[in-house]
mmCIF file of C-alpha atoms and ligand atoms in Angstrom:
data_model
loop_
_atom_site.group_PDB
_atom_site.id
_atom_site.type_symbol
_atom_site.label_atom_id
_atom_site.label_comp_id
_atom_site.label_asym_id
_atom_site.label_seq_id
_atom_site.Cartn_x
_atom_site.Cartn_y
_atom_site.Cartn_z
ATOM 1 C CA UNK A 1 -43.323 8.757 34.153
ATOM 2 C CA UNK A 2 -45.710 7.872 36.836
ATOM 3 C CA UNK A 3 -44.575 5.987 39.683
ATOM 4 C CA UNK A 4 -46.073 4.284 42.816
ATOM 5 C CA UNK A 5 -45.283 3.579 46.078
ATOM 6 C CA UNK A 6 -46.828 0.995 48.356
ATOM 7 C CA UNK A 7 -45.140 1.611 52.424
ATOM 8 C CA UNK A 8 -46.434 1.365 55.924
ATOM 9 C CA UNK A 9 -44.559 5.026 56.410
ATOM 10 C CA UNK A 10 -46.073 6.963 53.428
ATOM 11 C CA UNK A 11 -45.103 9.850 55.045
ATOM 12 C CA UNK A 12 -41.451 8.976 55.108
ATOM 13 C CA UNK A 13 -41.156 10.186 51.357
ATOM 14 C CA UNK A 14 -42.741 13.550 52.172
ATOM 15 C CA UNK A 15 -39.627 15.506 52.747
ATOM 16 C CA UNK A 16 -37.481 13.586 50.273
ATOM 17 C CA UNK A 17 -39.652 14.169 47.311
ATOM 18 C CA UNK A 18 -40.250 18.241 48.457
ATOM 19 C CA UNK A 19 -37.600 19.794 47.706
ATOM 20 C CA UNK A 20 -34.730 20.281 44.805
ATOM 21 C CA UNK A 21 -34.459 18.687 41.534
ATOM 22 C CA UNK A 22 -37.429 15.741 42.554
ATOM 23 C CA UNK A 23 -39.525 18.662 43.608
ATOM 24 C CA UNK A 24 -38.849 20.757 40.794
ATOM 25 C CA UNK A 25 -39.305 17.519 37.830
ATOM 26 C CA UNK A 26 -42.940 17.096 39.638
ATOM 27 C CA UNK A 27 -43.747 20.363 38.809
ATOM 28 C CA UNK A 28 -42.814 20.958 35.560
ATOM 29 C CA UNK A 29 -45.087 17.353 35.118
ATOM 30 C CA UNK A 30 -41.822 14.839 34.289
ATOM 31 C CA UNK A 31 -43.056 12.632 36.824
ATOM 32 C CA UNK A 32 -45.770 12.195 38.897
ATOM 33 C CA UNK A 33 -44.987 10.164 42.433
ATOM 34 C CA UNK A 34 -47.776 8.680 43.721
ATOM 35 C CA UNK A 35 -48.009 7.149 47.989
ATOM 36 C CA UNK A 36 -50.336 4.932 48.959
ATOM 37 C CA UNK A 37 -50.732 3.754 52.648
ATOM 38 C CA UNK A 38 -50.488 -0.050 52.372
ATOM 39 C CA UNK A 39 -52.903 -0.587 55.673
ATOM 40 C CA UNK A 40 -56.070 1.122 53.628
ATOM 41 C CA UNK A 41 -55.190 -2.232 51.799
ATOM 42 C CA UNK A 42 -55.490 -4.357 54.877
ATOM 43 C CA UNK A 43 -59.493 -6.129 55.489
ATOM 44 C CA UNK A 44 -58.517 -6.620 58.902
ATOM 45 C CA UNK A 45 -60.050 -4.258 61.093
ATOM 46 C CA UNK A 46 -57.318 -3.478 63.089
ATOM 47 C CA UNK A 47 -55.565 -2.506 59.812
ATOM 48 C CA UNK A 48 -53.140 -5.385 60.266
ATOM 49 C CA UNK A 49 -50.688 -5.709 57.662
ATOM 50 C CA UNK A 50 -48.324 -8.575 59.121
ATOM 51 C CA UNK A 51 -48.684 -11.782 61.129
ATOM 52 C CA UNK A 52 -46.441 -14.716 62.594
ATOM 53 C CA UNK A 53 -43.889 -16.963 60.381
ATOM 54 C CA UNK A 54 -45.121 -20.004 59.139
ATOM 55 C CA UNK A 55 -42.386 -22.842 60.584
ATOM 56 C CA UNK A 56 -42.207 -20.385 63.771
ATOM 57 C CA UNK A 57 -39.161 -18.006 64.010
ATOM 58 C CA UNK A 58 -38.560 -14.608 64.562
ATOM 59 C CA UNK A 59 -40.474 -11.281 63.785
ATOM 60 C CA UNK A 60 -43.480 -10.531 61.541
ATOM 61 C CA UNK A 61 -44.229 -11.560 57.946
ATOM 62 C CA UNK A 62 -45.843 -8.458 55.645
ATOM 63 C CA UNK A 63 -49.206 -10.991 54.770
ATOM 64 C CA UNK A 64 -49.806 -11.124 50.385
ATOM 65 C CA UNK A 65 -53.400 -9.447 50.268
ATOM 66 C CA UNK A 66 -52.563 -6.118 51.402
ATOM 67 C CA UNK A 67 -49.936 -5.865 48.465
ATOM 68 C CA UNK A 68 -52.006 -7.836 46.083
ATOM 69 C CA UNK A 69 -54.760 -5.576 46.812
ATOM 70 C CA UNK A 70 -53.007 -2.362 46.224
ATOM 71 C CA UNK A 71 -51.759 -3.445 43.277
ATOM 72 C CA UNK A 72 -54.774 -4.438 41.644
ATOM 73 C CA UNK A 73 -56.471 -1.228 42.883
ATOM 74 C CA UNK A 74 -53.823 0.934 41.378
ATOM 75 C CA UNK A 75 -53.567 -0.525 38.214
ATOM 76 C CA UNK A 76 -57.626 -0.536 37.959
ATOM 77 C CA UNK A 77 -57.836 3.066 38.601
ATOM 78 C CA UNK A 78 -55.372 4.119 36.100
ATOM 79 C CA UNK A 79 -54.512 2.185 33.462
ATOM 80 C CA UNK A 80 -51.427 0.800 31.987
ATOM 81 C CA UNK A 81 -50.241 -1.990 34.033
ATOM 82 C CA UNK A 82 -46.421 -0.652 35.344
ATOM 83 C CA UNK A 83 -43.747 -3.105 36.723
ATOM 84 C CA UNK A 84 -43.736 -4.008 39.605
ATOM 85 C CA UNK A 85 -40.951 -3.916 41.816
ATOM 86 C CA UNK A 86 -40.145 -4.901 45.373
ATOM 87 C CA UNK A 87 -37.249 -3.744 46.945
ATOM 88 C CA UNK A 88 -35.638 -6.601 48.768
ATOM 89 C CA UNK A 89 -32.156 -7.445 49.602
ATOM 90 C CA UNK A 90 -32.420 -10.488 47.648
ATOM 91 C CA UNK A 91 -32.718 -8.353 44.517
ATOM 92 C CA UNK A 92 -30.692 -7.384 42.023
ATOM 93 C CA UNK A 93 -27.849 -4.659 42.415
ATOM 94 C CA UNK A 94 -29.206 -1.443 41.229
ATOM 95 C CA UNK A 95 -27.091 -0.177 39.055
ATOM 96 C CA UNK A 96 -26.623 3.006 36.768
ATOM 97 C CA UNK A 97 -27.635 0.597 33.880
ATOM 98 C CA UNK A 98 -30.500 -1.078 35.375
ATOM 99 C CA UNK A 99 -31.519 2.661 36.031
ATOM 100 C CA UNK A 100 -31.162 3.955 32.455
ATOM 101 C CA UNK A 101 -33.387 0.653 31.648
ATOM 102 C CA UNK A 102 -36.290 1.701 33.930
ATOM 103 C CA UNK A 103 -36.343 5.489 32.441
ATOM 104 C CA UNK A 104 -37.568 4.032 29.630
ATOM 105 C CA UNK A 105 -41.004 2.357 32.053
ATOM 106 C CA UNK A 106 -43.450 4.658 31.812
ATOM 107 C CA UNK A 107 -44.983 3.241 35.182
ATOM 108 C CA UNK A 108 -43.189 1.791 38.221
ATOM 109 C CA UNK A 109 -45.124 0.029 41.247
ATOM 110 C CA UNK A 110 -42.446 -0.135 44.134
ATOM 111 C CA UNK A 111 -43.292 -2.308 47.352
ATOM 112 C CA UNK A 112 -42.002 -1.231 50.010
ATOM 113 C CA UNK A 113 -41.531 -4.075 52.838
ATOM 114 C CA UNK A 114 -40.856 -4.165 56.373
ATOM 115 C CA UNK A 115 -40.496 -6.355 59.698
ATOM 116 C CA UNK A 116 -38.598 -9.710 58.514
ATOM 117 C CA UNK A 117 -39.620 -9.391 55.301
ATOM 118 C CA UNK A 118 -42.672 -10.076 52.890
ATOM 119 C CA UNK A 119 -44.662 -13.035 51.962
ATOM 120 C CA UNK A 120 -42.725 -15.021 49.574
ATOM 121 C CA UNK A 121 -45.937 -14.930 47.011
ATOM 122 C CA UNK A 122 -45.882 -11.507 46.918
ATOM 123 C CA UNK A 123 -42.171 -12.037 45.097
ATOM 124 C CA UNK A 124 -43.317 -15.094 43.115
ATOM 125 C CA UNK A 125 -46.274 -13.391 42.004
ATOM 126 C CA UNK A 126 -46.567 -10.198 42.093
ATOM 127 C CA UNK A 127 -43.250 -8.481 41.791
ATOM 128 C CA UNK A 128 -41.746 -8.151 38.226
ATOM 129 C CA UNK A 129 -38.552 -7.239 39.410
ATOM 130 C CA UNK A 130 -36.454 -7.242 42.598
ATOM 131 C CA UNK A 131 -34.484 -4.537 43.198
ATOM 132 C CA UNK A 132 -31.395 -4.294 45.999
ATOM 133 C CA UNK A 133 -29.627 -0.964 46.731
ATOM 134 C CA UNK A 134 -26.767 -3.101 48.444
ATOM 135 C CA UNK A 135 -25.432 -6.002 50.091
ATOM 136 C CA UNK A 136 -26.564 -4.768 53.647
ATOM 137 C CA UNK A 137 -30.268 -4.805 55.555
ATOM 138 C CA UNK A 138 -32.060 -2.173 55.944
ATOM 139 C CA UNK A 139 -35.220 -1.843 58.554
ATOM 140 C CA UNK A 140 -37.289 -0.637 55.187
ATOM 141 C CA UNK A 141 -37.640 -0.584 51.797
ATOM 142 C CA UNK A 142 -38.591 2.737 51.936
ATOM 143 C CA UNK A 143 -34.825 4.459 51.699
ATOM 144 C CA UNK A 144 -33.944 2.033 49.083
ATOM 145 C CA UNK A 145 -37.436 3.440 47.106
ATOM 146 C CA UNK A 146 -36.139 6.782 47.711
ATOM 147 C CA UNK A 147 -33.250 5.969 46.323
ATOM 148 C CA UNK A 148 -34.182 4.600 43.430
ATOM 149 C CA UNK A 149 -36.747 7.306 42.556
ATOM 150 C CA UNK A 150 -33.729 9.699 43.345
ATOM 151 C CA UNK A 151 -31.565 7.941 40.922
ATOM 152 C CA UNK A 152 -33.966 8.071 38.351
ATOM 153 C CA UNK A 153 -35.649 10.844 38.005
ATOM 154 C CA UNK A 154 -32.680 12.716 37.847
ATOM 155 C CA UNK A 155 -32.134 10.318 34.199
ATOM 156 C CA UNK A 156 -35.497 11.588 33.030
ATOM 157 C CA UNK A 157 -35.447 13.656 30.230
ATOM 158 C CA UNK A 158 -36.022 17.162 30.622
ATOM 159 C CA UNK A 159 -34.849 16.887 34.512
ATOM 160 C CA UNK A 160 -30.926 17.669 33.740
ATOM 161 C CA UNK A 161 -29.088 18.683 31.172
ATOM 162 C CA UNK A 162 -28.023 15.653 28.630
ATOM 163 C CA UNK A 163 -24.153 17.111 29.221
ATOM 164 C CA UNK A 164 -24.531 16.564 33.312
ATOM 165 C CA UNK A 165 -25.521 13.473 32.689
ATOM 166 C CA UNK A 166 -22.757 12.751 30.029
ATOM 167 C CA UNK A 167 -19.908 12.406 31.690
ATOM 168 C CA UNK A 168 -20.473 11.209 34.927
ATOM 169 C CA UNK A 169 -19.770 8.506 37.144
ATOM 170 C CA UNK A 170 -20.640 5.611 35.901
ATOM 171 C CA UNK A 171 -22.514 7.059 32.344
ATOM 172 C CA UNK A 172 -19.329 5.579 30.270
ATOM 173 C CA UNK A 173 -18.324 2.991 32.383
ATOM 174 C CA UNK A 174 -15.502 5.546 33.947
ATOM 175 C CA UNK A 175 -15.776 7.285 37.231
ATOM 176 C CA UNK A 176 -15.886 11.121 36.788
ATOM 177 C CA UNK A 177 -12.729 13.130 36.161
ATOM 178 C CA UNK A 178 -11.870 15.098 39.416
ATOM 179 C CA UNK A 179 -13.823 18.948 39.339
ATOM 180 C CA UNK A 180 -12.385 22.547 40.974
ATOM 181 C CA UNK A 181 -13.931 25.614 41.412
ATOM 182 C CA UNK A 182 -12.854 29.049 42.660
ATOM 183 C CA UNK A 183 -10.954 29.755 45.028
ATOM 184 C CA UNK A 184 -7.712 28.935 42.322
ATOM 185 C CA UNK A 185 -5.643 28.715 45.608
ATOM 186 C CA UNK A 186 -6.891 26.986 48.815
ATOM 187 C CA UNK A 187 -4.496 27.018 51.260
ATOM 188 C CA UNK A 188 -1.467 26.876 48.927
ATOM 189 C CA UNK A 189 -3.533 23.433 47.022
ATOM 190 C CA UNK A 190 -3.806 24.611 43.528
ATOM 191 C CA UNK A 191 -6.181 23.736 40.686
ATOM 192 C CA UNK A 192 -4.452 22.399 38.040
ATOM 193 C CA UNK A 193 -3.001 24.970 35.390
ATOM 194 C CA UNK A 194 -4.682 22.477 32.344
ATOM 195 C CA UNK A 195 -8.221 23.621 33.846
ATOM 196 C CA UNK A 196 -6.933 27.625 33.984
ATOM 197 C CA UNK A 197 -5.566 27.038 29.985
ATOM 198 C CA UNK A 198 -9.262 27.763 28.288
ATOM 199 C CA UNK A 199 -8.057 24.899 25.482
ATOM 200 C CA UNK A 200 -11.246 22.900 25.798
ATOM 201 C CA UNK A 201 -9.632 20.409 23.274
ATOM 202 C CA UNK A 202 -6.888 19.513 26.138
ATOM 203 C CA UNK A 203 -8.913 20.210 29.219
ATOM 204 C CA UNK A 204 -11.226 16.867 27.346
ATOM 205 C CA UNK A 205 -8.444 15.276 27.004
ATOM 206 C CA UNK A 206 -7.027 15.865 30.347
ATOM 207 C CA UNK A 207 -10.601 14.848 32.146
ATOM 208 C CA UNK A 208 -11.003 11.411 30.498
ATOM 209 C CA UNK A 209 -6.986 10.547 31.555
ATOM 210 C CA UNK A 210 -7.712 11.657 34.997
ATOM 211 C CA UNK A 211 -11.384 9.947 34.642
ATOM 212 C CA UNK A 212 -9.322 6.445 33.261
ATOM 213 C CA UNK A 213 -6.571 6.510 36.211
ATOM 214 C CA UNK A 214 -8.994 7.082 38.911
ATOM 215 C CA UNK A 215 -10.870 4.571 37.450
ATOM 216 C CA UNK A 216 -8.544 2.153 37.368
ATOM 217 C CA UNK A 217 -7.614 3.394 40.651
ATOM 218 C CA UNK A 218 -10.261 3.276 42.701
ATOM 219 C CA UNK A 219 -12.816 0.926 40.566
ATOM 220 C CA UNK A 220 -10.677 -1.137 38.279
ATOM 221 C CA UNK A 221 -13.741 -3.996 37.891
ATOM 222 C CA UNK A 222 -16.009 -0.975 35.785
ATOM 223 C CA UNK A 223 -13.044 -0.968 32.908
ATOM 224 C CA UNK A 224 -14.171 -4.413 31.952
ATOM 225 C CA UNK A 225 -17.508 -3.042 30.395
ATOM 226 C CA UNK A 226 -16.922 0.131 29.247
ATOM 227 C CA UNK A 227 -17.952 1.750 25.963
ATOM 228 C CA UNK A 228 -15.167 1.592 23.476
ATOM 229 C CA UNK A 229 -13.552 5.400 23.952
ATOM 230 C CA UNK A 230 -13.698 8.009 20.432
ATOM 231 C CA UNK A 231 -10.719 7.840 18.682
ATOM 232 C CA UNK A 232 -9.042 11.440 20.057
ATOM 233 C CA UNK A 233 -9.455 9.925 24.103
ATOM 234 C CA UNK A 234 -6.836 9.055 26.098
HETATM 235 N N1 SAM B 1 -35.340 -10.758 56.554
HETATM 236 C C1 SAM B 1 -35.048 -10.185 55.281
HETATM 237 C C2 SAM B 1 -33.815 -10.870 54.680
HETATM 238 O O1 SAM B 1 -32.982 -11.368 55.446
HETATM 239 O O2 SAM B 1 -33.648 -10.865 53.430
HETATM 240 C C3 SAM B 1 -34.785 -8.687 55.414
HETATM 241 C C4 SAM B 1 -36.017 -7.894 55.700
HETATM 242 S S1 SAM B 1 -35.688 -6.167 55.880
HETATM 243 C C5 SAM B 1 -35.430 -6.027 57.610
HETATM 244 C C6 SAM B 1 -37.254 -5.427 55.640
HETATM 245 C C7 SAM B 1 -37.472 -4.830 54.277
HETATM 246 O O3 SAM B 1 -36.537 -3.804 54.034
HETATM 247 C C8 SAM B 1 -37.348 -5.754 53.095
HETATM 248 O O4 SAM B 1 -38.540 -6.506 52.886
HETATM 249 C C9 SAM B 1 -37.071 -4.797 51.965
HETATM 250 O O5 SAM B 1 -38.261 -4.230 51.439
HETATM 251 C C10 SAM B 1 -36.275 -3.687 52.662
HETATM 252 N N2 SAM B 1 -34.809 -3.766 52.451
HETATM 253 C C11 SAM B 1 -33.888 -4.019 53.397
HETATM 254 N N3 SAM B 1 -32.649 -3.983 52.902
HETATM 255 C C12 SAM B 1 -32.755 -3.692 51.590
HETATM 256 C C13 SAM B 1 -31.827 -3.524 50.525
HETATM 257 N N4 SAM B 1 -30.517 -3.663 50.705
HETATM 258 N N5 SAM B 1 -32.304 -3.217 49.302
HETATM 259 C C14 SAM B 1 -33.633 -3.095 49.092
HETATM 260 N N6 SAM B 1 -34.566 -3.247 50.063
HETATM 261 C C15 SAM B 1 -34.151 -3.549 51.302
#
């Protein structure tokens, strides 16, 4: 997967993308991330990339030909076309099955905005897709790139292992089951004695109850589109 990334703050992503699993998936060639500086876009001289609100108002207003620019740049130097998406709090609510649906892209244009927001013919004519991370306003649409390039890449294959990816939250419409490690006893809290048994048959059974109750718990709305559980579940 290739993606792209259109910001003011290119250099906001450096650290983000250095390290860990997104560092390690660039490496071993799963995806490529791409920055580009959205001023070298800009004709202006001054490298201007916003201006003042038709209709008056407050703040600045990303202008359309830097984006328009950058995209037709990027997509003339390397060929196929990608989707475009700007991240916006307008957009739709990423989700874990809007992200299994863009794994399947093989490139991705994010726009990244900033100020009071971006020209609305960038989002009429540019963007393919609006993507939110959440209900609240962020200065940039940088964190909400990093976040979905985060999200994703991790879904790529080849990045994890197809059992981390199996079970967890949100994967089967469940939350995950609740995990322990060593020490057996903290502080006189024990793990439970199902997870000390070595029956793997029970301990599965045992994680998808616990993964169902907390569910149901803590998120009952995801029960309402879950995948139909195997036969030997709950
Ligand atoms: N005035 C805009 C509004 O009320 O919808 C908000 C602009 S926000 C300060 C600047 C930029 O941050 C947006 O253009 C977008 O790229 C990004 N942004 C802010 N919150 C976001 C969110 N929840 N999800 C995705 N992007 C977001």
């Amino acid at each position: 997967m290739l993606i792209e990334i259109v910001s003011v703050f290119p250099g906001l992503f450096q650290g983000v993308f250095s390290e860990s699993i997104l560092k390690r998936a660039q490496e071993k060639r799963l995806v490529e991330i791409r920055l580009h500086d959205l001023r070298a876009f800009s004709d202006d001289k001054h490298r201007k990339v916003d201006d003042a609100p038709y209709g008056g108002g407050p703040g600045m207003v990303m202008k359309p030909e830097p984006f328009f620019k950058a995209v037709r740049t990027i997509r003339k130097k390397h060929p196929p076309a990608g989707r475009v998406i700007l991240l916006s709090p307008q957009g739709k609510l990423l989700t874990q099955e809007r992200l299994k649906k863009l794994s399947k892209v093989e490139r991705l244009i994010l726009l990244c905005g900033r100020y009071e927001g971006i020209d609305e013919r960038v989002r009429m004519h540019l963007a393919d897709e609006e993507i939110s991370i959440g209900d609240y306003v962020l200065t940039g649409g940088e964190i909400p790139a990093m976040v979905l390039v985060d999200a994703l890449v991790r879904l790529l294959p080849g990045v994890l292992s197809e059992a981390s990816l199996e079970e967890e939250s949100f994967a089967r419409g469940l939350l995950e089951y609740p995990q322990y490690t060593r020490p057996k006893d903290f502080e006189g809290k024990n793990v439970p004695d199902i997870l000390l048994s070595g029956d793997h048959e029970n301990i599965r059974q045992w994680r998808y109850r616990e993964a169902f109750k907390r569910t149901l718990k803590l998120r009952p709305d995801l029960l309402q589109n879950r995948e139909k559980p195997r036969n030997s579940d709950g």
